[in-house]
Amino acid sequence: MSYPDRAPARRPAVVVVAAAVLALMAVAALGYAAAGLLILSGTVDRLRSAATGTSARPDQVDGLVTLLRASTVLSAVVSLLVGLLLAGLALRLGAGRPGGRVTTWVVCGLGLLFGCCGLAVLLGQRAVPLRLGEDDRVAAELLGLVADAHPSWWIPLTAGLSVGQVLGYLVVAVLLALPAANAWFRRPAGAPGTPPTPHQPPA
């Protein structure tokens, strides 16, 4: 007994766009991780050179360099993991996995929270000067050199990616809540676009 082939359902445009946005964000996260590691050596060299004009001791400069290296590597690892997570979610959305949509909503919520916090910290650092006591004058001098040691485009890039992250998560969350997305993720078993159930031949 033969069975007609089931034609695959076309993915709604809102799901395609949501998956594309996640994929784009994944590429941006991976690129940011790579860029941070690539500029680290030059940033450290500029920081050491600028620190020679301060009253900082060599051990204090070494401590700040160690902190800079550790924070850069940690940031790169987090960006790498986020990029892989977003890429995986994009694939699950394209496959129409209901669990993928729920997971994406959770990730979008967390991403919005962390993205807004990151923007607030970045703006706060620029708007409110760091105030330290007299005993911490050397630390203040060194910390003030860190931003200048980075390439001139690094801070604007970081701010732009933070804004893009917030907007991207918001767009994806809204797209996945639209009626067309509901129909795609709530297809019953055996509906077009789902793998056919194997049948036993008649006895």
mmCIF file of C-alpha atoms in Angstrom:
data_model
loop_
_atom_site.group_PDB
_atom_site.id
_atom_site.type_symbol
_atom_site.label_atom_id
_atom_site.label_comp_id
_atom_site.label_asym_id
_atom_site.label_seq_id
_atom_site.Cartn_x
_atom_site.Cartn_y
_atom_site.Cartn_z
ATOM 1 C CA MET A 1 0.000 0.000 0.000
ATOM 2 C CA SER A 2 1.433 3.387 -0.988
ATOM 3 C CA TYR A 3 1.124 6.684 0.814
ATOM 4 C CA PRO A 4 1.207 10.126 -0.749
ATOM 5 C CA ASP A 5 4.315 12.178 -0.064
ATOM 6 C CA ARG A 6 3.842 14.945 2.404
ATOM 7 C CA ALA A 7 5.036 18.311 1.076
ATOM 8 C CA PRO A 8 7.120 20.196 3.652
ATOM 9 C CA ALA A 9 5.428 23.264 5.081
ATOM 10 C CA ARG A 10 7.017 26.601 4.327
ATOM 11 C CA ARG A 11 8.465 28.280 7.368
ATOM 12 C CA PRO A 12 6.688 31.525 8.236
ATOM 13 C CA ALA A 13 8.655 34.658 7.428
ATOM 14 C CA VAL A 14 8.659 35.689 11.101
ATOM 15 C CA VAL A 15 10.432 32.454 12.065
ATOM 16 C CA VAL A 16 12.949 32.819 9.237
ATOM 17 C CA VAL A 17 13.709 36.398 10.276
ATOM 18 C CA ALA A 18 14.005 35.449 13.961
ATOM 19 C CA ALA A 19 16.439 32.638 13.141
ATOM 20 C CA ALA A 20 18.414 34.971 10.857
ATOM 21 C CA VAL A 21 18.684 37.602 13.603
ATOM 22 C CA LEU A 22 19.938 34.978 16.048
ATOM 23 C CA ALA A 23 22.476 33.744 13.489
ATOM 24 C CA LEU A 24 23.679 37.313 12.882
ATOM 25 C CA MET A 25 24.030 37.874 16.626
ATOM 26 C CA ALA A 26 25.978 34.618 16.902
ATOM 27 C CA VAL A 27 28.426 35.779 14.221
ATOM 28 C CA ALA A 28 28.787 39.141 15.978
ATOM 29 C CA ALA A 29 29.513 37.430 19.309
ATOM 30 C CA LEU A 30 32.157 35.188 17.767
ATOM 31 C CA GLY A 31 33.715 38.143 15.950
ATOM 32 C CA TYR A 32 33.803 40.191 19.143
ATOM 33 C CA ALA A 33 35.555 37.357 20.988
ATOM 34 C CA ALA A 34 38.169 37.046 18.252
ATOM 35 C CA ALA A 35 38.704 40.824 18.022
ATOM 36 C CA GLY A 36 39.207 41.117 21.779
ATOM 37 C CA LEU A 37 41.954 38.498 21.723
ATOM 38 C CA LEU A 38 43.613 39.972 18.632
ATOM 39 C CA ILE A 39 43.966 43.467 20.099
ATOM 40 C CA LEU A 40 45.069 42.259 23.543
ATOM 41 C CA SER A 41 48.803 42.254 22.828
ATOM 42 C CA GLY A 42 48.803 45.784 21.397
ATOM 43 C CA THR A 43 46.633 47.040 24.242
ATOM 44 C CA VAL A 44 49.029 45.628 26.830
ATOM 45 C CA ASP A 45 52.019 47.205 25.067
ATOM 46 C CA ARG A 46 50.353 50.625 24.962
ATOM 47 C CA LEU A 47 49.322 50.309 28.603
ATOM 48 C CA ARG A 48 52.863 49.481 29.725
ATOM 49 C CA SER A 49 54.276 52.331 27.669
ATOM 50 C CA ALA A 50 51.816 54.842 29.090
ATOM 51 C CA ALA A 51 52.374 53.566 32.645
ATOM 52 C CA THR A 52 56.044 54.541 32.509
ATOM 53 C CA GLY A 53 54.979 58.164 32.849
ATOM 54 C CA THR A 54 53.160 57.542 36.138
ATOM 55 C CA SER A 55 54.314 56.930 39.681
ATOM 56 C CA ALA A 56 53.161 53.308 39.558
ATOM 57 C CA ARG A 57 55.560 50.578 40.647
ATOM 58 C CA PRO A 58 56.385 47.744 38.213
ATOM 59 C CA ASP A 59 54.458 45.235 40.329
ATOM 60 C CA GLN A 60 51.361 47.450 40.207
ATOM 61 C CA VAL A 61 51.595 47.678 36.433
ATOM 62 C CA ASP A 62 52.068 43.911 36.209
ATOM 63 C CA GLY A 63 49.008 43.370 38.385
ATOM 64 C CA LEU A 64 46.863 45.567 36.153
ATOM 65 C CA VAL A 65 48.147 43.827 33.026
ATOM 66 C CA THR A 66 47.284 40.449 34.539
ATOM 67 C CA LEU A 67 43.799 41.697 35.351
ATOM 68 C CA LEU A 68 43.392 43.048 31.822
ATOM 69 C CA ARG A 69 44.480 39.761 30.265
ATOM 70 C CA ALA A 70 42.198 37.705 32.506
ATOM 71 C CA SER A 71 39.154 39.904 31.887
ATOM 72 C CA THR A 72 39.739 39.874 28.123
ATOM 73 C CA VAL A 73 40.057 36.089 27.988
ATOM 74 C CA LEU A 74 36.980 35.656 30.192
ATOM 75 C CA SER A 75 34.985 38.031 27.997
ATOM 76 C CA ALA A 76 36.094 36.129 24.879
ATOM 77 C CA VAL A 77 35.069 32.782 26.381
ATOM 78 C CA VAL A 78 31.641 34.126 27.370
ATOM 79 C CA SER A 79 31.139 35.640 23.899
ATOM 80 C CA LEU A 80 32.138 32.338 22.291
ATOM 81 C CA LEU A 81 29.661 30.368 24.394
ATOM 82 C CA VAL A 82 26.897 32.887 23.696
ATOM 83 C CA GLY A 83 27.618 32.707 19.971
ATOM 84 C CA LEU A 84 27.387 28.911 19.959
ATOM 85 C CA LEU A 85 24.174 29.023 21.997
ATOM 86 C CA LEU A 86 22.542 31.522 19.613
ATOM 87 C CA ALA A 87 23.580 29.467 16.591
ATOM 88 C CA GLY A 88 22.034 26.361 18.134
ATOM 89 C CA LEU A 89 18.798 28.212 18.888
ATOM 90 C CA ALA A 90 18.622 29.485 15.307
ATOM 91 C CA LEU A 91 18.826 25.902 14.037
ATOM 92 C CA ARG A 92 16.148 24.704 16.459
ATOM 93 C CA LEU A 93 13.805 27.497 15.414
ATOM 94 C CA GLY A 94 14.245 26.612 11.771
ATOM 95 C CA ALA A 95 13.394 22.986 12.558
ATOM 96 C CA GLY A 96 10.187 24.048 14.296
ATOM 97 C CA ARG A 97 11.075 22.664 17.717
ATOM 98 C CA PRO A 98 8.586 24.034 20.307
ATOM 99 C CA GLY A 99 11.195 23.646 23.026
ATOM 100 C CA GLY A 100 13.521 25.776 20.940
ATOM 101 C CA ARG A 101 11.076 28.661 20.996
ATOM 102 C CA VAL A 102 10.636 28.478 24.772
ATOM 103 C CA THR A 103 14.398 28.296 25.295
ATOM 104 C CA THR A 104 14.869 31.245 22.956
ATOM 105 C CA TRP A 105 12.397 33.311 24.974
ATOM 106 C CA VAL A 106 14.332 32.527 28.153
ATOM 107 C CA VAL A 107 17.640 33.446 26.515
ATOM 108 C CA CYS A 108 16.131 36.644 25.119
ATOM 109 C CA GLY A 109 14.936 37.656 28.581
ATOM 110 C CA LEU A 110 18.351 37.051 30.103
ATOM 111 C CA GLY A 111 20.042 38.741 27.164
ATOM 112 C CA LEU A 112 17.889 41.846 27.561
ATOM 113 C CA LEU A 113 18.683 41.976 31.266
ATOM 114 C CA PHE A 114 22.444 41.580 30.865
ATOM 115 C CA GLY A 115 22.535 43.855 27.837
ATOM 116 C CA CYS A 116 20.788 46.677 29.692
ATOM 117 C CA CYS A 117 23.067 46.173 32.703
ATOM 118 C CA GLY A 118 26.132 46.293 30.472
ATOM 119 C CA LEU A 119 24.950 49.514 28.846
ATOM 120 C CA ALA A 120 24.237 51.054 32.243
ATOM 121 C CA VAL A 121 27.734 50.185 33.475
ATOM 122 C CA LEU A 122 29.364 51.498 30.315
ATOM 123 C CA LEU A 123 27.441 54.766 30.430
ATOM 124 C CA GLY A 124 28.007 55.098 34.160
ATOM 125 C CA GLN A 125 31.752 54.760 33.743
ATOM 126 C CA ARG A 126 31.730 57.528 31.166
ATOM 127 C CA ALA A 127 29.315 59.844 32.962
ATOM 128 C CA VAL A 128 30.524 59.473 36.556
ATOM 129 C CA PRO A 129 34.245 59.901 37.174
ATOM 130 C CA LEU A 130 35.975 57.339 39.360
ATOM 131 C CA ARG A 131 36.568 58.796 42.811
ATOM 132 C CA LEU A 132 39.313 57.275 44.913
ATOM 133 C CA GLY A 133 41.102 58.373 48.062
ATOM 134 C CA GLU A 134 44.542 59.901 48.156
ATOM 135 C CA ASP A 135 46.117 56.522 48.864
ATOM 136 C CA ASP A 136 44.613 55.141 45.672
ATOM 137 C CA ARG A 137 45.908 57.866 43.370
ATOM 138 C CA VAL A 138 48.244 55.460 41.586
ATOM 139 C CA ALA A 139 45.420 52.978 41.020
ATOM 140 C CA ALA A 140 43.291 55.779 39.602
ATOM 141 C CA GLU A 141 46.078 56.767 37.229
ATOM 142 C CA LEU A 142 46.486 53.221 35.973
ATOM 143 C CA LEU A 143 42.768 52.578 35.569
ATOM 144 C CA GLY A 144 42.490 55.786 33.611
ATOM 145 C CA LEU A 145 45.064 54.458 31.144
ATOM 146 C CA VAL A 146 43.197 51.237 30.374
ATOM 147 C CA ALA A 147 40.527 52.798 28.152
ATOM 148 C CA ASP A 148 43.121 54.882 26.309
ATOM 149 C CA ALA A 149 45.269 51.800 25.719
ATOM 150 C CA HIS A 150 42.504 50.170 23.663
ATOM 151 C CA PRO A 151 42.112 51.103 19.995
ATOM 152 C CA SER A 152 39.953 54.192 19.481
ATOM 153 C CA TRP A 153 37.205 52.120 17.857
ATOM 154 C CA TRP A 154 36.949 49.521 20.646
ATOM 155 C CA ILE A 155 34.705 51.386 23.093
ATOM 156 C CA PRO A 156 32.240 52.544 20.368
ATOM 157 C CA LEU A 157 32.190 48.986 19.014
ATOM 158 C CA THR A 158 31.420 47.563 22.451
ATOM 159 C CA ALA A 159 28.645 50.100 22.998
ATOM 160 C CA GLY A 160 27.195 49.467 19.543
ATOM 161 C CA LEU A 161 27.165 45.715 20.037
ATOM 162 C CA SER A 162 25.483 46.130 23.426
ATOM 163 C CA VAL A 163 22.721 48.228 21.848
ATOM 164 C CA GLY A 164 22.411 45.756 18.980
ATOM 165 C CA GLN A 165 22.206 42.887 21.460
ATOM 166 C CA VAL A 166 19.305 44.481 23.317
ATOM 167 C CA LEU A 167 17.429 45.288 20.103
ATOM 168 C CA GLY A 168 18.127 41.859 18.615
ATOM 169 C CA TYR A 169 16.784 39.956 21.611
ATOM 170 C CA LEU A 170 13.720 42.188 21.687
ATOM 171 C CA VAL A 171 13.000 41.671 17.981
ATOM 172 C CA VAL A 172 13.388 37.902 18.224
ATOM 173 C CA ALA A 173 11.106 37.655 21.266
ATOM 174 C CA VAL A 174 8.382 39.688 19.548
ATOM 175 C CA LEU A 175 8.607 37.763 16.267
ATOM 176 C CA LEU A 176 8.253 34.417 18.017
ATOM 177 C CA ALA A 177 5.091 35.613 19.787
ATOM 178 C CA LEU A 178 3.250 36.460 16.540
ATOM 179 C CA PRO A 179 0.335 34.248 15.374
ATOM 180 C CA ALA A 180 2.245 32.918 12.359
ATOM 181 C CA ALA A 181 4.965 31.615 14.675
ATOM 182 C CA ASN A 182 2.334 30.035 16.946
ATOM 183 C CA ALA A 183 0.931 28.052 14.036
ATOM 184 C CA TRP A 184 4.400 26.852 13.019
ATOM 185 C CA PHE A 185 5.401 25.634 16.459
ATOM 186 C CA ARG A 186 2.016 24.078 17.283
ATOM 187 C CA ARG A 187 1.723 21.807 14.263
ATOM 188 C CA PRO A 188 0.125 18.515 15.243
ATOM 189 C CA ALA A 189 1.996 15.271 14.753
ATOM 190 C CA GLY A 190 1.837 14.167 11.124
ATOM 191 C CA ALA A 191 1.162 17.674 9.832
ATOM 192 C CA PRO A 192 3.071 18.907 6.766
ATOM 193 C CA GLY A 193 6.611 19.788 7.655
ATOM 194 C CA THR A 194 6.976 17.045 10.285
ATOM 195 C CA PRO A 195 8.685 13.714 9.562
ATOM 196 C CA PRO A 196 6.172 11.040 8.491
ATOM 197 C CA THR A 197 5.436 8.273 10.947
ATOM 198 C CA PRO A 198 6.682 4.880 9.675
ATOM 199 C CA HIS A 199 3.869 2.440 8.862
ATOM 200 C CA GLN A 200 3.853 -1.290 9.173
ATOM 201 C CA PRO A 201 2.944 -3.124 5.976
ATOM 202 C CA PRO A 202 -0.387 -4.954 6.114
ATOM 203 C CA ALA A 203 -0.155 -8.591 7.229
#
